């Protein structure tokens, strides 16, 4: 039996190969997905929709054999394993805090039937890359060096003709609908998206990756999140490519592994400050603060690059990485809100929402994480906009009220000859002032 989780593909799937091997020549593999409320409920509709589409694709790939069940896996798995007389249950290891607890509970509940973990959603399984003394890395660069030295396996072959165990009752999947425009889900879509990037855009990645108005990044994050493709497949393709772009791209996959590694060693870091003293910085509360947060969520802050990013989040369930940093900095340092509030909002709306990458990305911007940006580095939304969206194409795409403004005014609409275009708000805060407020609070904390 193969219990799919974040590995919704058939190629480069070591746990699938292990399940086929365990089933033997005459046996068949029962493919299963469990809808677990603990994971389904906190997901927003974009992630639910993407997951359902990826599962529909997987069901087709398994000739309709993929079985859906609802409930807690510790109750579902033993029942189904008994029903089909499974000799073993195969999974790709889960490195997240809930996944680890859940799998331990399933293992206990399965009694004599082994839960076999083979591979993980990462190039290097979290916990494997350590300093010489065995302790975890706190800082990205030495982690990335050790990660490259450790290396990873070549992609596993796709099984030629897997035999699936059919005829088992399947529950209906739940429903989900979203207005966000999502990428097509599933393994074939992931491979096609990867090939388009690898063959055309990878060479320009080093320059293009910071420009949200261009199609400069891979857009692989949702596929990686659900394992429609494995990072090893990407790394194998990139290994033969010379130059800065391939190196930068490999580094980004190292960040993904790094954050999973941090979460593995410090499971509490998903919710708690890695620098706990910053929890006492002093955050804004009350009706006025709540109204400012609503303006941020809805893309009505009056700062064009921030509004474009927050509207991209609602429109595509995705935000460009540079803009994720800008909008996160704005929430924490201009609106004086805790990073946890922003992280929850992102996780609810992002199609690639991932506990490790998201919550550590937020801690990085907020200056509260391991290897975080220093607190005093505050993103200026105007200069960031001008630098990384120089022609204003990103802002114009997402903020129609500003489409009539040229590049010289689109990031500062209040300087336009006709003033701020109708329908677009004036800035809700004075950035220079709020930056100083944040730095003063930080200084007070340090002087205590
Ligand atoms: C506040 C904040 C929240 C974020 N939340 C998430 C999230 O929920 N899920 C998520 O996958 N990424 C998250 N990121 C990281 C990054 O923004 C996205 O992975 C990236 O924008 C996805 O677009 P892409 O696939 O085109 O990236 P590319 O630039 O093409 O990168 C390739 C892959 O590398 C990985 N990657 C790239 N940058 C990072 C990074 N900084 N940290 C970890 N992995 C990275 C991703 O898997 C990505 O798909 C967050 C970053 C910040 C600053």
Coordinates of C-alpha atoms and ligand atoms in Angstrom, one line a residue:
X1 CA 0.0 0.0 0.0
X2 CA 1.3 3.5 -0.9
X3 CA 0.0 6.4 1.2
X4 CA 0.4 9.6 -0.9
X5 CA 0.9 12.9 0.9
X6 CA 3.2 15.5 -0.5
X7 CA 4.4 13.3 -3.3
X8 CA 1.7 13.4 -5.9
X9 CA 3.6 11.9 -8.8
X10 CA 4.8 8.6 -10.2
X11 CA 8.3 9.5 -11.5
X12 CA 11.3 9.8 -9.3
X13 CA 9.3 8.3 -6.4
X14 CA 11.5 6.0 -4.2
X15 CA 8.6 5.1 -1.9
X16 CA 6.5 3.9 -4.9
X17 CA 9.4 1.7 -6.0
X18 CA 9.7 0.4 -2.4
X19 CA 5.9 -0.4 -2.4
X20 CA 6.1 -2.2 -5.8
X21 CA 9.1 -4.2 -4.5
X22 CA 7.2 -5.1 -1.3
X23 CA 4.1 -6.2 -3.2
X24 CA 6.2 -8.7 -5.2
X25 CA 5.8 -9.9 -8.7
X26 CA 2.2 -11.1 -8.3
X27 CA 1.1 -8.4 -5.9
X28 CA -0.4 -5.0 -6.5
X29 CA -0.1 -1.6 -4.8
X30 CA -3.1 0.2 -3.3
X31 CA -2.7 3.9 -3.8
X32 CA -4.3 6.0 -1.0
X33 CA -4.8 9.6 -0.1
X34 CA -6.4 10.6 3.2
X35 CA -8.3 13.8 3.7
X36 CA -7.3 14.8 7.2
X37 CA -9.1 17.7 8.8
X38 CA -6.0 18.9 10.6
X39 CA -4.4 19.7 7.2
X40 CA -7.5 20.4 5.1
X41 CA -9.2 22.9 7.4
X42 CA -6.4 25.4 7.7
X43 CA -5.7 25.4 4.0
X44 CA -7.3 28.1 2.0
X45 CA -9.4 27.4 -1.1
X46 CA -6.5 27.9 -3.6
X47 CA -4.4 25.2 -2.0
X48 CA -7.4 22.9 -1.6
X49 CA -8.4 23.4 -5.3
X50 CA -4.8 22.8 -6.5
X51 CA -4.5 19.7 -4.3
X52 CA -7.9 18.3 -5.6
X53 CA -6.7 18.9 -9.2
X54 CA -3.4 17.2 -8.6
X55 CA -5.2 14.3 -7.0
X56 CA -7.6 14.0 -10.0
X57 CA -4.5 13.8 -12.2
X58 CA -2.9 11.2 -10.0
X59 CA -6.1 9.1 -10.1
X60 CA -5.9 9.1 -13.8
X61 CA -2.3 8.1 -13.7
X62 CA -3.2 5.2 -11.4
X63 CA -5.9 4.0 -13.8
X64 CA -8.6 5.1 -11.4
X65 CA -7.2 3.0 -8.5
X66 CA -6.4 6.0 -6.2
X67 CA -8.6 5.6 -3.1
X68 CA -9.7 8.6 -1.1
X69 CA -10.7 8.3 2.6
X70 CA -11.7 10.9 5.1
X71 CA -10.6 10.9 8.8
X72 CA -7.6 10.7 11.0
X73 CA -4.9 8.6 9.4
X74 CA -4.3 6.7 12.6
X75 CA -7.9 5.4 12.3
X76 CA -8.1 5.1 8.5
X77 CA -4.8 3.3 7.8
X78 CA -5.2 0.3 10.1
X79 CA -8.7 -0.3 8.9
X80 CA -7.9 -0.1 5.2
X81 CA -4.6 -2.1 5.7
X82 CA -6.7 -4.9 7.3
X83 CA -9.3 -4.7 4.5
X84 CA -6.8 -5.3 1.7
X85 CA -4.4 -7.4 3.8
X86 CA -1.5 -5.0 3.2
X87 CA 1.9 -6.4 4.1
X88 CA 3.4 -2.9 4.5
X89 CA 2.4 0.8 4.2
X90 CA 4.9 3.0 2.2
X91 CA 5.3 6.7 2.5
X92 CA 7.8 9.5 1.7
X93 CA 8.9 10.8 5.1
X94 CA 7.2 13.9 6.4
X95 CA 9.6 16.3 8.2
X96 CA 7.0 18.8 9.6
X97 CA 5.9 18.9 13.2
X98 CA 2.3 17.6 12.7
X99 CA 3.4 15.1 10.0
X100 CA 6.0 13.5 12.3
X101 CA 3.5 13.1 15.2
X102 CA 0.8 11.8 12.9
X103 CA 3.2 9.2 11.4
X104 CA 4.3 8.1 14.8
X105 CA 0.6 7.6 15.8
X106 CA -0.1 5.7 12.5
X107 CA 2.9 3.5 13.1
X108 CA 1.6 2.6 16.6
X109 CA -1.9 2.0 15.3
X110 CA -0.7 -0.2 12.5
X111 CA 0.6 -2.7 15.0
X112 CA 2.5 -5.4 13.2
X113 CA 2.2 -3.8 9.7
X114 CA 5.4 -1.7 9.1
X115 CA 5.2 1.9 8.1
X116 CA 8.1 2.2 5.7
X117 CA 9.6 5.7 5.0
X118 CA 11.6 6.0 1.8
X119 CA 12.8 9.4 0.6
X120 CA 11.3 12.8 1.5
X121 CA 10.1 15.9 -0.3
X122 CA 13.6 17.4 -0.1
X123 CA 16.9 17.0 -2.0
X124 CA 18.5 16.1 1.3
X125 CA 16.2 14.8 4.1
X126 CA 16.0 17.3 6.9
X127 CA 18.3 16.6 9.8
X128 CA 21.0 15.0 7.6
X129 CA 23.2 18.0 6.9
X130 CA 24.9 19.0 10.2
X131 CA 28.0 20.7 11.4
X132 CA 31.0 18.4 12.1
X133 CA 30.0 18.1 15.7
X134 CA 26.5 17.0 14.7
X135 CA 24.7 20.2 15.7
X136 CA 22.4 21.9 13.2
X137 CA 23.3 24.9 11.1
X138 CA 21.8 28.2 12.1
X139 CA 23.1 30.2 9.1
X140 CA 22.2 29.6 5.4
X141 CA 25.6 30.0 3.7
X142 CA 27.5 27.3 5.6
X143 CA 24.4 25.1 5.4
X144 CA 24.3 25.5 1.6
X145 CA 28.0 24.6 1.4
X146 CA 27.6 21.5 3.5
X147 CA 24.4 20.6 1.6
X148 CA 26.2 20.7 -1.8
X149 CA 29.0 18.6 -0.3
X150 CA 26.5 16.1 1.0
X151 CA 24.9 15.9 -2.4
X152 CA 21.7 14.0 -3.4
X153 CA 20.7 10.9 -5.3
X154 CA 20.0 10.8 -9.0
X155 CA 16.3 10.8 -9.8
X156 CA 14.7 7.4 -9.3
X157 CA 13.3 5.7 -12.5
X158 CA 9.6 5.8 -13.2
X159 CA 8.2 2.3 -12.8
X160 CA 7.4 0.9 -16.2
X161 CA 4.0 -0.6 -15.6
X162 CA 2.9 -0.5 -11.9
X163 CA 0.2 -2.9 -11.0
X164 CA -2.5 -1.1 -9.0
X165 CA -4.9 -2.8 -6.5
X166 CA -8.4 -1.8 -7.8
X167 CA -11.9 -2.4 -6.7
X168 CA -11.6 -0.7 -3.2
X169 CA -14.3 1.7 -2.0
X170 CA -13.3 5.3 -2.3
X171 CA -15.0 8.2 -0.5
X172 CA -15.9 11.3 -2.6
X173 CA -13.3 14.0 -2.4
X174 CA -14.4 17.3 -0.7
X175 CA -15.2 20.3 -2.7
X176 CA -13.3 23.6 -3.1
X177 CA -13.7 26.6 -5.4
X178 CA -11.6 29.7 -5.7
X179 CA -11.6 32.8 -7.9
X180 CA -7.8 32.9 -7.9
X181 CA -6.3 31.9 -11.3
X182 CA -4.2 28.9 -10.5
X183 CA -1.5 27.0 -12.6
X184 CA -2.7 23.7 -14.0
X185 CA -2.0 21.0 -11.3
X186 CA -0.5 17.5 -11.6
X187 CA 2.7 15.8 -12.6
X188 CA 2.5 16.4 -16.4
X189 CA 1.8 20.1 -15.8
X190 CA 4.7 20.3 -13.4
X191 CA 7.1 18.7 -15.9
X192 CA 5.9 20.9 -18.7
X193 CA 6.3 24.0 -16.5
X194 CA 9.8 22.9 -15.5
X195 CA 10.9 22.3 -19.1
X196 CA 9.6 25.7 -20.2
X197 CA 11.7 27.3 -17.5
X198 CA 14.7 25.1 -17.9
X199 CA 14.9 25.5 -21.7
X200 CA 14.0 29.1 -22.1
X201 CA 14.3 31.2 -18.9
X202 CA 16.9 29.5 -16.7
X203 CA 19.8 31.2 -18.4
X204 CA 18.4 34.7 -17.4
X205 CA 17.4 33.7 -13.9
X206 CA 20.3 35.5 -12.1
X207 CA 19.1 38.9 -13.5
X208 CA 15.4 38.2 -13.9
X209 CA 14.7 36.6 -10.5
X210 CA 14.3 39.9 -8.8
X211 CA 12.0 41.6 -11.4
X212 CA 8.4 40.9 -10.6
X213 CA 7.2 42.5 -13.9
X214 CA 9.0 39.8 -15.9
X215 CA 8.5 36.0 -16.0
X216 CA 11.9 35.5 -14.5
X217 CA 11.4 32.7 -12.0
X218 CA 10.4 29.1 -12.4
X219 CA 6.9 29.2 -10.7
X220 CA 7.7 25.7 -9.5
X221 CA 6.7 26.3 -5.8
X222 CA 3.2 24.9 -5.8
X223 CA 4.4 21.8 -7.7
X224 CA 7.2 21.3 -5.2
X225 CA 4.8 21.9 -2.3
X226 CA 2.6 18.9 -3.4
X227 CA 5.5 16.9 -4.8
X228 CA 4.1 16.9 -8.4
X229 CA 7.8 17.0 -9.2
X230 CA 10.8 16.3 -6.9
X231 CA 13.6 18.9 -6.4
X232 CA 16.1 16.1 -7.3
X233 CA 14.7 16.1 -10.8
X234 CA 15.3 19.9 -11.1
X235 CA 18.8 19.6 -9.6
X236 CA 19.8 16.8 -12.0
X237 CA 18.8 19.0 -14.9
X238 CA 20.5 22.1 -13.6
X239 CA 23.7 20.2 -12.7
X240 CA 25.0 20.3 -16.2
X241 CA 24.3 24.0 -16.7
X242 CA 27.3 26.4 -16.3
X243 CA 27.0 29.9 -14.9
X244 CA 25.6 32.1 -12.3
X245 CA 21.9 31.5 -13.1
X246 CA 22.1 27.7 -12.5
X247 CA 24.1 28.4 -9.3
X248 CA 21.5 30.9 -8.0
X249 CA 18.6 28.5 -8.8
X250 CA 20.3 25.7 -6.9
X251 CA 20.7 28.1 -4.0
X252 CA 17.0 28.7 -3.9
X253 CA 16.3 25.0 -3.6
X254 CA 18.9 25.0 -0.9
X255 CA 16.9 27.7 1.0
X256 CA 13.9 25.3 0.7
X257 CA 15.9 22.5 2.3
X258 CA 17.4 24.9 4.9
X259 CA 14.1 26.0 6.2
X260 CA 12.8 22.4 6.3
X261 CA 16.0 21.6 8.3
X262 CA 15.4 24.5 10.7
X263 CA 11.8 23.3 11.3
X264 CA 13.0 19.7 11.8
X265 CA 15.4 20.7 14.5
X266 CA 13.2 23.4 16.0
X267 CA 9.5 22.4 15.4
X268 CA 8.3 25.2 17.6
X269 CA 9.8 27.7 15.1
X270 CA 6.7 27.3 12.9
X271 CA 4.7 29.4 15.4
X272 CA 7.2 30.9 17.9
X273 CA 9.9 33.6 17.5
X274 CA 13.3 32.1 17.0
X275 CA 14.5 35.3 18.7
X276 CA 11.9 35.3 21.5
X277 CA 13.0 38.7 22.9
X278 CA 11.5 40.4 19.8
X279 CA 8.1 39.3 20.9
X280 CA 8.2 42.2 23.4
X281 CA 8.9 44.8 20.7
X282 CA 5.5 46.3 21.1
X283 CA 2.9 45.7 18.4
X284 CA -0.1 47.9 17.4
X285 CA -3.6 46.8 18.4
X286 CA -7.1 48.3 18.4
X287 CA -9.6 49.3 15.7
X288 CA -7.3 51.7 13.8
X289 CA -4.5 49.1 13.6
X290 CA -7.1 46.5 12.5
X291 CA -8.3 48.8 9.7
X292 CA -4.7 49.3 8.5
X293 CA -4.2 45.5 8.4
X294 CA -7.4 45.2 6.3
X295 CA -6.0 47.8 3.9
X296 CA -2.8 45.7 3.6
X297 CA -4.8 42.5 3.1
X298 CA -7.0 44.1 0.4
X299 CA -4.2 46.0 -1.4
X300 CA -5.3 49.5 -0.5
X301 CA -2.3 50.9 1.3
X302 CA -1.5 53.6 -1.2
X303 CA 2.0 52.1 -1.7
X304 CA 1.8 50.7 -5.3
X305 CA 4.2 47.8 -5.0
X306 CA 2.7 46.7 -1.7
X307 CA -0.8 46.9 -3.2
X308 CA 0.2 45.1 -6.4
X309 CA 1.7 42.3 -4.3
X310 CA -1.3 41.9 -2.1
X311 CA -3.6 41.9 -5.1
X312 CA -1.5 39.3 -6.8
X313 CA -1.9 37.2 -3.7
X314 CA -5.7 37.4 -4.1
X315 CA -5.7 37.1 -7.9
X316 CA -3.2 34.3 -8.4
X317 CA -2.7 32.9 -4.9
X318 CA 1.0 33.6 -5.5
X319 CA 3.3 36.6 -4.9
X320 CA 6.8 37.1 -6.5
X321 CA 9.6 36.5 -3.9
X322 CA 10.9 40.1 -4.0
X323 CA 7.4 41.4 -3.4
X324 CA 6.8 38.9 -0.6
X325 CA 9.7 40.5 1.2
X326 CA 8.4 44.0 0.6
X327 CA 4.8 43.4 1.7
X328 CA 6.0 41.4 4.8
X329 CA 8.4 44.2 5.8
X330 CA 5.5 46.7 5.4
X331 CA 3.2 44.7 7.7
X332 CA 5.8 44.2 10.4
X333 CA 7.8 47.5 10.2
X334 CA 5.3 50.0 8.9
X335 CA 2.1 48.7 10.4
X336 CA 3.9 47.2 13.5
X337 CA 2.2 43.9 13.4
X338 CA 3.6 40.5 14.5
X339 CA 5.0 38.4 11.7
X340 CA 2.7 35.6 12.8
X341 CA -0.4 37.5 11.6
X342 CA 1.1 37.9 8.1
X343 CA 2.3 34.3 8.0
X344 CA -1.2 33.1 8.8
X345 CA -2.7 35.3 6.1
X346 CA -0.2 34.1 3.5
X347 CA -0.7 30.5 4.4
X348 CA -4.4 30.9 3.9
X349 CA -4.1 32.4 0.5
X350 CA -1.0 31.1 -1.1
X351 CA -1.3 28.1 -3.5
X352 CA 2.3 27.2 -2.5
X353 CA 1.7 27.9 1.2
X354 CA 4.3 25.9 3.1
X355 CA 4.9 26.0 6.8
X356 CA 8.7 25.8 6.7
X357 CA 9.3 28.2 3.8
X358 CA 6.5 30.6 4.7
X359 CA 7.0 31.0 8.4
X360 CA 10.7 31.2 8.2
X361 CA 10.5 33.6 5.3
X362 CA 8.4 35.8 7.5
X363 CA 10.8 35.4 10.4
X364 CA 13.6 36.3 8.1
X365 CA 12.0 39.6 7.0
X366 CA 10.8 40.4 10.6
X367 CA 14.4 39.9 11.8
X368 CA 13.2 37.3 14.3
X369 CA 14.6 34.1 12.7
X370 CA 17.8 32.2 12.6
X371 CA 19.9 33.8 9.9
X372 CA 17.4 36.6 9.6
X373 CA 17.9 40.0 8.0
X374 CA 19.0 42.4 10.8
X375 CA 16.0 44.2 12.3
X376 CA 17.1 47.6 11.3
X377 CA 17.0 46.6 7.6
X378 CA 13.6 48.1 6.7
X379 CA 12.4 47.8 3.1
X380 CA 11.4 51.1 1.6
X381 CA 8.4 50.3 -0.6
X382 CA 9.0 53.3 -2.9
X383 CA 12.7 52.7 -3.7
X384 CA 12.1 48.9 -3.9
X385 CA 9.4 49.5 -6.4
X386 CA 11.6 51.8 -8.5
X387 CA 14.5 49.5 -8.4
X388 CA 12.8 46.1 -9.1
X389 CA 9.8 47.3 -11.1
X390 CA 11.6 50.1 -13.0
X391 CA 9.1 50.4 -15.8
X392 CA 6.1 49.9 -13.5
X393 CA 4.7 46.9 -15.5
X394 CA 4.1 44.8 -12.3
X395 CA 2.2 47.6 -10.6
X396 CA 0.2 48.4 -13.7
X397 CA -0.8 44.7 -14.1
X398 CA -2.2 44.4 -10.6
X399 CA -3.4 48.0 -9.8
X400 CA -5.6 49.1 -12.7
X401 CA -6.2 52.5 -11.1
X402 CA -2.5 53.3 -11.9
X403 CA -2.4 52.1 -15.5
X404 CA -2.4 55.7 -16.8
X405 CA 0.8 56.6 -15.0
X406 CA 4.2 56.5 -16.6
X407 CA 7.3 54.9 -15.0
X408 CA 8.4 58.2 -13.4
X409 CA 5.2 58.4 -11.3
X410 CA 3.8 54.9 -11.0
X411 CA 5.6 54.2 -7.7
X412 CA 4.8 57.6 -6.3
X413 CA 1.3 58.5 -7.7
X414 CA 1.1 61.5 -5.4
X415 CA 3.8 63.1 -7.5
X416 CA 1.8 62.7 -10.8
X417 CA 0.9 66.0 -12.5
X418 CA -2.8 65.3 -12.0
X419 CA -2.4 64.0 -8.5
X420 CA -3.3 60.6 -7.3
X421 CA -5.6 58.9 -9.9
X422 CA -9.2 58.6 -8.8
X423 CA -10.1 55.5 -6.9
X424 CA -6.5 54.9 -5.6
X425 CA -5.9 55.7 -1.9
X426 CA -3.3 58.1 -0.5
X427 CA -0.6 56.4 1.5
X428 CA -2.1 55.1 4.7
X429 CA 1.1 55.8 6.7
X430 CA 4.2 57.9 6.4
X431 CA 6.9 55.3 5.7
X432 CA 9.8 57.4 7.0
X433 CA 8.0 58.0 10.3
X434 CA 6.9 54.4 10.8
X435 CA 10.4 53.2 10.0
X436 CA 11.7 55.4 12.8
X437 CA 9.0 54.1 15.2
X438 CA 10.0 50.5 14.5
X439 CA 13.7 51.3 15.0
X440 CA 13.0 53.2 18.3
X441 CA 11.0 50.3 19.6
X442 CA 13.9 48.0 18.7
X443 CA 16.4 50.3 20.4
X444 CA 14.3 50.4 23.6
X445 CA 14.2 46.6 23.6
X446 CA 17.9 46.4 23.3
X447 CA 18.5 49.0 26.0
X448 CA 16.4 47.1 28.5
Ligands
LIG1 C1 7.4 36.2 3.5 C2 7.7 35.0 2.6 C3 6.9 34.0 2.6 C4 7.1 32.9 1.7 N1 6.3 31.8 1.7 C5 6.6 30.7 0.9 C6 5.7 29.6 0.9 O1 4.7 29.6 1.6 N2 6.0 28.6 0.1 C7 7.1 28.6 -0.7 O2 7.3 27.6 -1.4 N3 8.0 29.6 -0.7 C8 7.7 30.7 0.1 N4 8.6 31.7 0.1 C9 9.8 31.7 -0.7 C10 9.7 32.2 -2.1 O3 9.1 33.5 -2.1 C11 8.9 31.3 -3.1 O4 9.4 30.0 -3.0 C12 9.1 31.7 -4.5 O5 8.6 33.1 -4.7 C13 8.3 30.8 -5.4 O6 8.3 31.2 -6.8 P1 9.2 30.4 -7.8 O7 8.8 29.0 -7.7 O8 9.0 31.1 -9.1 O9 10.6 30.6 -7.3 P2 12.1 30.4 -7.9 O10 12.8 31.7 -7.7 O11 12.0 29.9 -9.3 O12 12.8 29.4 -7.0 C14 12.7 27.9 -7.2 C15 12.3 27.2 -6.0 O13 13.2 27.4 -4.9 C16 12.4 27.5 -3.7 N5 12.7 28.8 -3.1 C17 12.9 30.0 -3.7 N6 13.1 31.0 -2.8 C18 13.0 30.4 -1.6 C19 13.0 30.9 -0.3 N7 13.4 32.2 0.0 N8 12.8 30.1 0.8 C20 12.5 28.8 0.5 N9 12.4 28.3 -0.7 C21 12.7 29.1 -1.7 C22 11.0 27.3 -4.0 O14 10.6 26.0 -3.8 C23 10.9 27.7 -5.5 O15 9.8 27.1 -6.2 C24 8.3 32.9 1.0 C25 9.2 33.9 1.0 C26 8.9 35.0 1.8 C27 9.9 36.2 1.9

